[in-house]
Amino acid sequence: MLIKLPRSSDCKASEITPEHLYLSRRSLLGAGLAGIALGGLPRLSLGAEMSRYANVEAGNAPGWFSDKLASARWQAVTVSGEAITPFKDATHYNNFYEFGPDKGDPAANAGSLKTEPWSLVVDGEVAKPGRYALEDFIKPYQLEERIYRLRCVEAWSMVIPWLGFPLAEVLKQVEPTSKARYIRFETLQDSQHMPGQRSGFALINWPYVEGLRLDEAMNPLAILAVGMYGRELANQNGAPLRLVVPWKYGFKSIKSIVRISLVAQQPHTTWQGLAPEEYGFYANVNPTVDHPRWTQARERRLPSGLFSPNVRDTLMFNGYADEVASLYSGLDLRKNY
Ligand code: MTE
């Protein structure tokens, strides 16, 4: 992004995952699930679900997460014919500038993030504002596994099995008022535990902020995630609570959220504030609108390396056009990038 330009050598050859891991993950995607499959499979035992994901490091799941996992709806949404990215890549090739600008910095530094206790504020144009302990905030929702493509604006991508719940369900609970037109999210600001926020070189005006139009937030694909690969979120992926909006560039999927506000005006978001001519508010994945400094027509699917770059065409709305294109009818996507 602004801080560091992508290079084809960003991912080292040593990071390429052995083929047998791919094959085991391919089988998990299941034949017969065309495109996006909604509906879910019969629930397997917890042990069986965890073992689907080979080489996933055991986390340190808080009690509330383990309780929720027992009733999770597995494979509620998936993609067919695309391998799930190995856990190692998803957790060691990250953007989380609060922990440093390099792709390996979040994995190296995010251990310092204290995710328990965690509290979350919901405020602004809502009938039911409040401050919640995370476990209370999560209580009403059933976890669903959502296997989504993640496409970064830097032109790399992954396929990640998230565990979360629809943002629309949260909105129903807090009851936006008639003035609410946008939703604004804010990441934790804690320079003691987030070294990137102490750095004199960071250009970001902390805290990291993102936003969606209310109708985008209500789309069934938009989720708040608390887990990935059958376990809780790794700190470097935005524990304990992050947004996932798979039809938008990854920078919209804000991590480690502490505040959700319903607002009347379009929020000022972090990347838009830093370089408005490069990063728009909408940030919909769009292969026909290039970034000023590189093409968005193609992407490197991780793991990728010098001898196997694994480049593929980028899909409109990251492959989710059937679900989201109607949100933007009549909008000029060249101007509203
Ligand atoms: N959220 C916060 N708070 N800080 C960040 O630096 N980076 C964004 C997004 N969310 C970022 C963030 C970007 S640029 C991307 S591509 C995704 O997180 C990366 O998510 P991942 O590291 O889980 O793949």
Short mmCIF file of C-alpha atoms and ligand atoms in Angstrom, two decimals:
data_model
loop_
_atom_site.label_atom_id
_atom_site.label_comp_id
_atom_site.label_asym_id
_atom_site.label_seq_id
_atom_site.Cartn_x
_atom_site.Cartn_y
_atom_site.Cartn_z
CA MET A 1 0.00 0.00 0.00
CA LEU A 2 1.37 3.45 0.64
CA ILE A 3 3.97 2.34 3.10
CA LYS A 4 5.41 -0.58 1.19
CA LEU A 5 5.00 -1.46 -2.47
CA PRO A 6 4.38 -5.10 -3.38
CA ARG A 7 7.19 -6.97 -5.07
CA SER A 8 6.91 -10.26 -6.88
CA SER A 9 9.56 -11.57 -4.47
CA ASP A 10 7.57 -10.68 -1.34
CA CYS A 11 6.77 -14.33 -0.70
CA LYS A 12 9.87 -16.49 -0.36
CA ALA A 13 10.17 -19.87 -2.06
CA SER A 14 10.63 -21.44 1.38
CA GLU A 15 7.08 -20.38 2.23
CA ILE A 16 5.56 -22.61 -0.47
CA THR A 17 3.44 -25.26 1.16
CA PRO A 18 3.86 -28.93 0.29
CA GLU A 19 1.36 -30.30 -2.18
CA HIS A 20 -0.11 -32.87 0.20
CA LEU A 21 -1.37 -30.05 2.39
CA TYR A 22 -3.11 -28.49 -0.55
CA LEU A 23 -4.68 -31.76 -1.49
CA SER A 24 -6.02 -32.36 1.99
CA ARG A 25 -7.53 -28.87 1.93
CA ARG A 26 -8.97 -29.29 -1.54
CA SER A 27 -10.90 -32.33 -0.36
CA LEU A 28 -12.37 -30.31 2.46
CA LEU A 29 -13.95 -27.87 0.05
CA GLY A 30 -16.23 -30.67 -1.02
CA ALA A 31 -17.46 -31.60 -4.44
CA GLY A 32 -20.83 -30.39 -5.58
CA LEU A 33 -20.70 -26.97 -3.93
CA ALA A 34 -21.05 -24.73 -6.94
CA GLY A 35 -19.82 -21.15 -6.47
CA ILE A 36 -21.06 -20.04 -3.11
CA ALA A 37 -23.09 -22.59 -1.26
CA LEU A 38 -25.41 -21.41 1.45
CA GLY A 39 -27.03 -23.81 3.80
CA GLY A 40 -24.32 -25.73 5.60
CA LEU A 41 -23.49 -29.36 6.19
CA PRO A 42 -24.51 -31.57 9.07
CA ARG A 43 -22.50 -30.64 12.15
CA LEU A 44 -19.54 -32.91 12.84
CA SER A 45 -17.96 -33.37 16.23
CA LEU A 46 -15.61 -30.64 17.31
CA GLY A 47 -12.58 -32.93 17.07
CA ALA A 48 -13.44 -33.84 13.49
CA GLU A 49 -13.76 -30.18 12.51
CA MET A 50 -10.45 -29.20 14.04
CA SER A 51 -8.68 -32.06 12.31
CA ARG A 52 -9.88 -30.80 8.94
CA TYR A 53 -7.24 -28.12 9.20
CA ALA A 54 -3.84 -29.76 9.18
CA ASN A 55 -0.86 -27.94 10.72
CA VAL A 56 -2.97 -25.33 12.48
CA GLU A 57 -1.22 -24.18 15.63
CA ALA A 58 -3.31 -24.70 18.72
CA GLY A 59 -4.42 -21.34 20.04
CA ASN A 60 -5.31 -20.29 23.52
CA ALA A 61 -9.05 -20.02 23.06
CA PRO A 62 -10.98 -18.15 25.72
CA GLY A 63 -13.86 -20.07 27.34
CA TRP A 64 -16.57 -18.16 25.48
CA PHE A 65 -15.02 -19.14 22.15
CA SER A 66 -14.90 -22.87 22.93
CA ASP A 67 -18.54 -22.76 24.07
CA LYS A 68 -19.59 -21.06 20.85
CA LEU A 69 -17.59 -23.45 18.68
CA ALA A 70 -19.66 -26.40 19.90
CA SER A 71 -22.73 -25.06 18.07
CA ALA A 72 -20.99 -23.58 15.01
CA ARG A 73 -22.50 -24.04 11.54
CA TRP A 74 -19.63 -25.39 9.48
CA GLN A 75 -19.12 -24.47 5.83
CA ALA A 76 -22.12 -22.15 5.86
CA VAL A 77 -20.56 -20.39 2.87
CA THR A 78 -17.69 -21.73 0.83
CA VAL A 79 -15.97 -21.48 -2.55
CA SER A 80 -15.60 -24.39 -4.88
CA GLY A 81 -12.46 -25.49 -6.66
CA GLU A 82 -10.10 -23.13 -4.83
CA ALA A 83 -7.74 -24.41 -2.17
CA ILE A 84 -7.83 -22.93 1.29
CA THR A 85 -4.63 -21.00 1.94
CA PRO A 86 -2.32 -22.80 4.37
CA PHE A 87 -2.68 -21.52 7.94
CA LYS A 88 1.01 -20.65 8.00
CA ASP A 89 0.62 -18.17 5.12
CA ALA A 90 -2.60 -16.69 6.49
CA THR A 91 -0.87 -16.01 9.81
CA HIS A 92 2.62 -15.00 8.62
CA TYR A 93 1.90 -12.76 5.65
CA ASN A 94 -0.20 -9.99 7.15
CA ASN A 95 -1.03 -6.33 7.06
CA PHE A 96 -1.54 -4.95 10.54
CA TYR A 97 0.35 -1.69 10.69
CA GLU A 98 -0.17 -1.36 14.42
CA PHE A 99 2.51 -4.07 14.64
CA GLY A 100 4.83 -2.83 11.89
CA PRO A 101 4.91 -2.27 8.12
CA ASP A 102 6.45 -5.56 6.94
CA LYS A 103 4.42 -8.67 6.18
CA GLY A 104 6.16 -10.66 8.93
CA ASP A 105 5.90 -7.94 11.59
CA PRO A 106 2.37 -8.75 12.81
CA ALA A 107 3.26 -12.42 13.47
CA ALA A 108 6.47 -11.37 15.19
CA ASN A 109 4.98 -8.58 17.30
CA ALA A 110 1.27 -9.18 17.87
CA GLY A 111 1.88 -11.54 20.80
CA SER A 112 1.93 -8.39 22.92
CA LEU A 113 -1.75 -7.66 22.14
CA LYS A 114 -3.90 -8.30 25.22
CA THR A 115 -7.23 -9.65 23.98
CA GLU A 116 -8.71 -10.62 27.37
CA PRO A 117 -10.55 -8.81 28.81
CA TRP A 118 -11.84 -6.98 25.72
CA SER A 119 -14.64 -4.50 25.62
CA LEU A 120 -16.54 -3.04 22.75
CA VAL A 121 -18.58 0.14 22.50
CA VAL A 122 -21.64 0.43 20.24
CA ASP A 123 -22.81 4.02 19.95
CA GLY A 124 -24.08 6.81 17.71
CA GLU A 125 -27.40 6.56 15.90
CA VAL A 126 -28.75 3.45 17.63
CA ALA A 127 -31.69 2.86 19.92
CA LYS A 128 -29.60 0.52 22.07
CA PRO A 129 -26.10 1.88 22.61
CA GLY A 130 -23.84 0.10 25.07
CA ARG A 131 -20.44 -1.01 26.27
CA TYR A 132 -20.06 -4.77 26.28
CA ALA A 133 -17.55 -7.32 27.49
CA LEU A 134 -16.76 -9.25 24.30
CA GLU A 135 -18.27 -12.50 25.63
CA ASP A 136 -21.57 -10.69 26.30
CA PHE A 137 -21.54 -9.02 22.91
CA ILE A 138 -21.10 -12.40 21.18
CA LYS A 139 -23.74 -14.24 23.21
CA PRO A 140 -26.79 -13.85 20.91
CA TYR A 141 -25.01 -15.11 17.79
CA GLN A 142 -24.34 -18.54 16.34
CA LEU A 143 -20.89 -18.92 14.81
CA GLU A 144 -20.78 -19.78 11.12
CA GLU A 145 -17.82 -20.87 9.10
CA ARG A 146 -17.45 -18.62 6.05
CA ILE A 147 -14.79 -19.68 3.57
CA TYR A 148 -14.06 -16.49 1.64
CA ARG A 149 -11.55 -15.12 -0.82
CA LEU A 150 -9.51 -12.25 0.60
CA ARG A 151 -8.13 -9.88 -2.07
CA CYS A 152 -5.66 -7.24 -0.91
CA VAL A 153 -5.40 -3.97 -2.84
CA GLU A 154 -1.69 -4.85 -3.21
CA ALA A 155 -2.75 -7.62 -5.66
CA TRP A 156 -2.23 -10.74 -3.56
CA SER A 157 -5.02 -12.97 -2.35
CA MET A 158 -5.86 -15.90 -0.09
CA VAL A 159 -8.84 -18.16 0.72
CA ILE A 160 -9.56 -18.13 4.44
CA PRO A 161 -12.05 -20.10 6.54
CA TRP A 162 -13.38 -17.51 8.99
CA LEU A 163 -15.66 -18.15 11.96
CA GLY A 164 -18.06 -15.33 12.67
CA PHE A 165 -21.60 -14.07 12.44
CA PRO A 166 -23.46 -11.71 10.15
CA LEU A 167 -23.02 -8.01 10.86
CA ALA A 168 -26.71 -7.65 9.93
CA GLU A 169 -27.65 -9.59 13.07
CA VAL A 170 -25.74 -7.14 15.24
CA LEU A 171 -27.50 -4.24 13.54
CA LYS A 172 -30.87 -5.83 14.24
CA GLN A 173 -29.96 -6.06 17.93
CA VAL A 174 -28.76 -2.47 18.34
CA GLU A 175 -31.53 -0.94 16.20
CA PRO A 176 -30.09 1.86 14.03
CA THR A 177 -32.20 5.04 14.10
CA SER A 178 -33.61 6.59 10.92
CA LYS A 179 -30.58 8.95 10.83
CA ALA A 180 -28.04 6.12 10.56
CA ARG A 181 -26.64 5.85 7.03
CA TYR A 182 -23.14 4.52 7.64
CA ILE A 183 -21.31 2.31 10.09
CA ARG A 184 -17.90 3.30 11.41
CA PHE A 185 -15.40 0.89 12.99
CA GLU A 186 -12.40 1.71 15.12
CA THR A 187 -9.40 -0.43 16.08
CA LEU A 188 -7.81 -0.45 19.52
CA GLN A 189 -5.38 2.36 20.21
CA ASP A 190 -2.75 1.11 22.63
CA SER A 191 0.76 2.25 21.89
CA GLN A 192 2.09 0.28 24.86
CA HIS A 193 1.15 -3.04 23.24
CA MET A 194 1.11 -1.96 19.58
CA PRO A 195 4.66 -1.00 18.59
CA GLY A 196 3.60 0.37 15.19
CA GLN A 197 1.65 3.09 16.97
CA ARG A 198 4.86 4.20 18.71
CA SER A 199 6.86 4.37 15.50
CA GLY A 200 7.81 7.81 14.30
CA PHE A 201 7.73 6.46 10.71
CA ALA A 202 4.08 5.40 10.66
CA LEU A 203 2.03 7.77 8.53
CA ILE A 204 -1.27 6.59 9.96
CA ASN A 205 -3.26 8.84 12.22
CA TRP A 206 -4.29 6.24 14.84
CA PRO A 207 -6.67 4.64 15.53
CA TYR A 208 -7.27 2.75 12.28
CA VAL A 209 -10.82 3.53 11.10
CA GLU A 210 -13.01 1.89 8.48
CA GLY A 211 -16.60 2.24 7.38
CA LEU A 212 -19.42 0.85 5.26
CA ARG A 213 -22.69 2.16 3.96
CA LEU A 214 -25.52 0.77 6.05
CA ASP A 215 -26.94 -1.32 3.19
CA GLU A 216 -23.47 -2.81 2.57
CA ALA A 217 -23.23 -3.67 6.26
CA MET A 218 -26.62 -5.41 6.05
CA ASN A 219 -25.50 -7.63 3.16
CA PRO A 220 -25.45 -11.26 4.34
CA LEU A 221 -21.81 -11.68 3.24
CA ALA A 222 -20.53 -9.05 5.71
CA ILE A 223 -19.45 -10.70 8.95
CA LEU A 224 -17.70 -10.00 12.20
CA ALA A 225 -15.15 -12.76 12.69
CA VAL A 226 -13.83 -14.15 15.97
CA GLY A 227 -12.11 -17.23 14.56
CA MET A 228 -10.34 -18.84 11.60
CA TYR A 229 -9.31 -22.41 10.65
CA GLY A 230 -11.56 -23.88 13.36
CA ARG A 231 -9.88 -21.89 16.16
CA GLU A 232 -9.92 -18.38 17.56
CA LEU A 233 -8.40 -15.56 15.50
CA ALA A 234 -4.64 -15.26 15.71
CA ASN A 235 -3.64 -11.88 17.13
CA GLN A 236 -1.98 -10.91 13.85
CA ASN A 237 -5.28 -11.52 12.04
CA GLY A 238 -7.21 -9.10 14.22
CA ALA A 239 -8.15 -10.89 17.43
CA PRO A 240 -10.47 -10.90 19.11
CA LEU A 241 -12.97 -9.32 16.66
CA ARG A 242 -12.55 -8.16 13.06
CA LEU A 243 -14.69 -7.24 10.11
CA VAL A 244 -14.68 -9.37 6.94
CA VAL A 245 -16.23 -7.94 3.76
CA PRO A 246 -15.04 -10.31 1.03
CA TRP A 247 -16.12 -8.29 -2.02
CA LYS A 248 -13.94 -5.35 -0.95
CA TYR A 249 -10.18 -4.91 -0.82
CA GLY A 250 -8.70 -6.28 2.38
CA PHE A 251 -8.03 -2.89 3.95
CA LYS A 252 -11.78 -2.52 4.60
CA SER A 253 -11.65 -5.59 6.87
CA ILE A 254 -10.60 -3.74 10.00
CA LYS A 255 -8.98 -5.70 12.84
CA SER A 256 -9.18 -5.73 16.64
CA ILE A 257 -12.34 -3.62 16.79
CA VAL A 258 -13.18 -1.68 19.96
CA ARG A 259 -15.88 0.68 18.69
CA ILE A 260 -18.80 0.37 16.27
CA SER A 261 -20.69 3.61 15.62
CA LEU A 262 -23.78 4.21 13.52
CA VAL A 263 -23.43 7.61 11.89
CA ALA A 264 -25.22 9.94 9.49
CA GLN A 265 -22.14 11.06 7.50
CA GLN A 266 -19.66 8.97 5.55
CA PRO A 267 -16.80 8.23 7.98
CA HIS A 268 -13.26 9.45 7.30
CA THR A 269 -11.37 6.23 6.84
CA THR A 270 -7.68 5.59 7.36
CA TRP A 271 -6.44 4.83 3.83
CA GLN A 272 -8.74 7.33 2.20
CA GLY A 273 -7.28 9.96 4.50
CA LEU A 274 -3.71 8.95 3.65
CA ALA A 275 -4.05 8.80 -0.13
CA PRO A 276 -7.56 9.57 -1.41
CA GLU A 277 -6.52 9.31 -5.06
CA GLU A 278 -5.33 5.72 -4.45
CA TYR A 279 -7.76 4.29 -1.89
CA GLY A 280 -11.45 5.10 -2.03
CA PHE A 281 -14.22 4.68 0.50
CA TYR A 282 -15.90 1.91 -1.49
CA ALA A 283 -12.79 -0.16 -2.26
CA ASN A 284 -14.79 -2.79 -4.13
CA VAL A 285 -12.57 -5.37 -5.80
CA ASN A 286 -12.67 -4.31 -9.45
CA PRO A 287 -10.34 -5.69 -12.13
CA THR A 288 -11.34 -2.89 -14.53
CA VAL A 289 -10.23 -0.02 -12.30
CA ASP A 290 -6.47 -0.06 -11.77
CA HIS A 291 -4.64 1.33 -8.79
CA PRO A 292 -2.69 4.39 -10.05
CA ARG A 293 0.57 2.47 -9.55
CA TRP A 294 -0.34 -1.10 -10.59
CA THR A 295 -2.94 -3.21 -12.37
CA GLN A 296 -5.87 -4.73 -10.47
CA ALA A 297 -6.69 -7.16 -13.30
CA ARG A 298 -4.66 -9.99 -11.78
CA GLU A 299 -3.58 -11.23 -8.38
CA ARG A 300 -1.01 -13.54 -6.80
CA ARG A 301 -2.78 -16.29 -4.87
CA LEU A 302 -0.67 -17.21 -1.86
CA PRO A 303 1.49 -19.18 -1.47
CA SER A 304 3.31 -17.81 -4.47
CA GLY A 305 6.99 -17.68 -5.31
CA LEU A 306 9.47 -16.98 -8.04
CA PHE A 307 9.05 -20.36 -9.76
CA SER A 308 5.36 -20.73 -9.11
CA PRO A 309 3.85 -17.25 -9.02
CA ASN A 310 0.29 -18.63 -8.90
CA VAL A 311 -1.18 -15.63 -10.72
CA ARG A 312 -4.88 -15.60 -11.59
CA ASP A 313 -7.41 -13.15 -13.00
CA THR A 314 -9.15 -10.99 -10.45
CA LEU A 315 -12.93 -11.36 -10.44
CA MET A 316 -15.41 -8.48 -10.29
CA PHE A 317 -16.40 -7.96 -6.65
CA ASN A 318 -13.88 -10.73 -5.89
CA GLY A 319 -16.29 -13.32 -7.29
CA TYR A 320 -19.28 -12.15 -5.21
CA ALA A 321 -21.06 -10.10 -7.92
CA ASP A 322 -24.28 -12.13 -7.71
CA GLU A 323 -24.59 -11.23 -4.05
CA VAL A 324 -23.49 -7.59 -4.05
CA ALA A 325 -23.63 -5.98 -7.52
CA SER A 326 -27.17 -4.69 -6.91
CA LEU A 327 -25.83 -2.53 -4.05
CA TYR A 328 -24.07 -0.38 -6.63
CA SER A 329 -26.55 -0.13 -9.48
CA GLY A 330 -26.43 3.36 -10.95
CA LEU A 331 -23.13 4.17 -9.20
CA ASP A 332 -20.09 5.03 -11.35
CA LEU A 333 -17.53 2.59 -9.98
CA ARG A 334 -14.67 4.46 -11.69
CA LYS A 335 -15.43 7.56 -9.66
CA ASN A 336 -16.53 5.67 -6.56
CA TYR A 337 -13.50 3.35 -6.31
N1 MTE B 1 -6.83 -3.41 10.38
C1 MTE B 1 -6.03 -2.66 11.17
N2 MTE B 1 -6.48 -2.25 12.36
N3 MTE B 1 -4.78 -2.31 10.79
C2 MTE B 1 -4.28 -2.68 9.57
O1 MTE B 1 -3.13 -2.33 9.27
N4 MTE B 1 -4.70 -3.83 7.46
C3 MTE B 1 -5.74 -4.13 6.48
C4 MTE B 1 -6.81 -5.05 7.07
N5 MTE B 1 -7.19 -4.62 8.39
C5 MTE B 1 -5.10 -3.45 8.71
C6 MTE B 1 -6.39 -3.83 9.17
C7 MTE B 1 -5.22 -4.70 5.25
S1 MTE B 1 -4.36 -3.61 4.25
C8 MTE B 1 -5.45 -5.98 4.88
S2 MTE B 1 -5.01 -6.54 3.35
C9 MTE B 1 -6.06 -6.94 5.80
O2 MTE B 1 -6.31 -6.37 7.09
C10 MTE B 1 -5.13 -8.12 5.96
O3 MTE B 1 -5.72 -9.10 6.77
P1 MTE B 1 -4.87 -10.38 7.13
O4 MTE B 1 -3.55 -9.91 7.68
O5 MTE B 1 -5.67 -11.14 8.14
O6 MTE B 1 -4.67 -11.15 5.86
#
